Amino acid sequence: MTPSIRQLRALTAAVETGSFGRAALRLHLSQPALTVQIRELEQALGVSLFDRTARGAQPTAAGAALAESFGRILAELDAVVDGAREQAARRAGVVHLAVLPSVAATLLPGALARLKAAHPGIRVMLRDAVAKRVGALVKEGSAELGIGHATTPDPELSETPLFEDELVAVLPPDHPLAARPRLTLEELAATPLVLTDPESSLRALAEAAFASAGLAPRPAYEATYMSTAVALVRAGLGVGLLPASAMDLRVAPLLATRPVDSPLLRRRIVLLRRRGASLSPAAEALIEVLQPDD
Amino acid sequence: MTPSIRQLRALTAAVETGSFGRAALRLHLSQPALTVQIRELEQALGVSLFDRTARGAQPTAAGAALAESFGRILAELDAVVDGAREQAARRAGVVHLAVLPSVAATLLPGALARLKAAHPGIRVMLRDAVAKRVGALVKEGSAELGIGHATTPDPELSETPLFEDELVAVLPPDHPLAARPRLTLEELAATPLVLTDPESSLRALAEAAFASAGLAPRPAYEATYMSTAVALVRAGLGVGLLPASAMDLRVAPLLATRPVDSPLLRRRIVLLRRRGASLSPAAEALIEVLQPDD
DNA sequence: GCCAGTCATAAGAAAAGCAGATGACCCCTT
DNA sequence: AAGGGGTCATCTGCTTTTCTTATGACTGGC
């Protein structure tokens, strides 16, 4: 018994054009079809909306008032629908992303630049967190996507590999160990190291590699931010153990990097999403730019 | 291409109940029907609104956001429609009425009281004006109804008789003329008179009656408000010539009224409305109470 | 008095919407 | 591990709605 959208449009068009025929034209309808819509609206409401004369239909007070209300409602509806379509077309939207700090500093800036170029209307709400938190944020839904590393499979999460990351030794070019093309865990364990925060997954990775070789590293310094760690290394305070991907940057010319002989220093960086939860168009766009070799 | 109201209701119900089946129940639909509505809405918008799992449909972010917007729009629409129905049912509404001052003081109070009793929600916007203005106000549309007296027929206006009004002589009980049961125009022309404003239709009526008998009245006083005229008569300053209908009131016991022998002192009070303009339900209700002998 | 313009009506056709039956899937229980 | 209950999707035939075309009725102007 509530009027249909067609009837709302019919009334507003008829009042605005002042003629059933012109209103029908505007709505791409035949004039009888519009007449019927108006009549049924009148019956549904129990109010007469127009005074029909031989030279046009004059809206009654009720008709004019209703047309205005309906026009406002239709405009609101159209705005909402357009907004949804904008998001579907990736011209707008937000995606909440939880990401490891190491990745945020390396892979992400380029990806976000590509996203901005391809879809300028999409915003990314970034949250950096250690690996466990990344998974938790995605699971609880406060992040639609996560970038973490492969862990024990969680039934609620689905993982898609993004790239392989590797911890490499970072050291000043004039450091004694820089003479060797590759380093061993033993060599590293015997020298002062610059490591990251004990909470970080990079640190856990390093600890695990040393432990499996029966070694105990000598952390001389711990830094929360990678830029700090790099500065410490550059100051000659120790040898860093940092993601290879991070070393592509401006740091490179000033520091030497050397691979380390340990398969355990590798890790797979993966994209995390809630299993069974479909992705927003904005998230799909983000995923596309995260996989440059796709 | 814009979604239908059914689809809006389907989405809000599905999001609120968290289940297609329960939503269908709420909308008195079968579950397949609701599924179809949701699917077509998704296709129309290009967005997936639910993540279907085997144990229910979980709204996506887009689905939840749209449901809220749609809910707001539907509530607004329902309010507008309810308002229109209220007016149709005469439980609300406004009617603009232009009325002669003489009638405003006599017939109208009772009619408005009856209207208030029968339809407490209807408001009357009252405007008193002389006869010509009453007609003009109705013609230009700023009054939906008018109460005036019969004039030269206007093609744009339609007249419905309400009652016959008659000017009677009003005088103190101890006035010499009060001894006679009926008065003549000649007798009145020979005595000082209390008349109304020269602009008023009552005055025009009196003047015409005297003129057609070849007489010239002697207006001793002119009053704009009828209550003033009555006060002047009571003070013994002259004989009044006022509508009989006005004399039913509290004035009666203190003053005598006498009919005057002249058919020209009668006039038909009519209801005026724009020809071809339908009436609002509120106006119809007012008309009903204006015709107590209907 | 006819002509042009308006809205209303009628009839057949097209489209949309619906209910009921059924299927696929998953979780949970036994 | 098999079955039961609950979910949503699909299919089919029918009903209801909606549309177009053709036509009528009315009015105002030339």
XYZ file of C-alpha atoms (C1' of nucleotides) in Angstrom, chain A residues 1 3-6 37, chain B residues 1-10 24 27-44, chain C residues 14-20, chain D residues 11-19:
51
model
C 0.000 0.000 0.000
C 3.539 4.064 -3.147
C 6.168 2.807 -5.546
C 9.185 4.756 -6.681
C 7.611 4.969 -10.109
C 0.470 5.900 -12.022
C 17.666 1.287 -13.199
C 17.022 2.850 -9.854
C 16.057 0.332 -7.205
C 12.435 -0.188 -6.292
C 10.920 0.407 -2.904
C 10.496 -3.322 -2.554
C 14.221 -3.691 -2.903
C 14.867 -1.020 -0.308
C 12.583 -2.769 2.138
C 14.102 -6.127 1.302
C 10.850 -12.590 4.059
C 7.677 -8.611 4.644
C 5.054 -11.334 4.138
C 7.026 -12.802 1.307
C 8.460 -16.172 0.487
C 12.167 -16.563 0.980
C 12.900 -17.055 -2.740
C 11.109 -13.806 -3.518
C 13.306 -11.950 -1.101
C 16.423 -13.630 -2.426
C 15.538 -12.408 -5.898
C 14.961 -8.846 -4.719
C 18.345 -8.755 -3.032
C 20.100 -10.292 -5.993
C 18.601 -7.826 -8.426
C 19.471 -4.954 -6.166
C 23.057 -6.176 -6.091
C 23.103 -6.382 -9.863
C 21.587 -2.959 -10.244
C 4.925 -7.769 -22.168
C 7.188 -7.868 -17.873
C 7.698 -8.440 -13.188
C 6.708 -10.720 -8.981
C 5.357 -14.498 -6.460
C 4.792 -19.231 -4.146
C 6.019 -23.815 -3.820
C 13.537 -23.630 -11.222
C 8.710 -23.608 -12.919
C 4.268 -22.188 -13.641
C 0.986 -18.826 -12.376
C -0.729 -14.301 -10.958
C -0.414 -9.519 -10.881
C 1.287 -5.445 -12.471
C 2.694 -2.382 -16.032
C 3.148 -0.804 -20.512
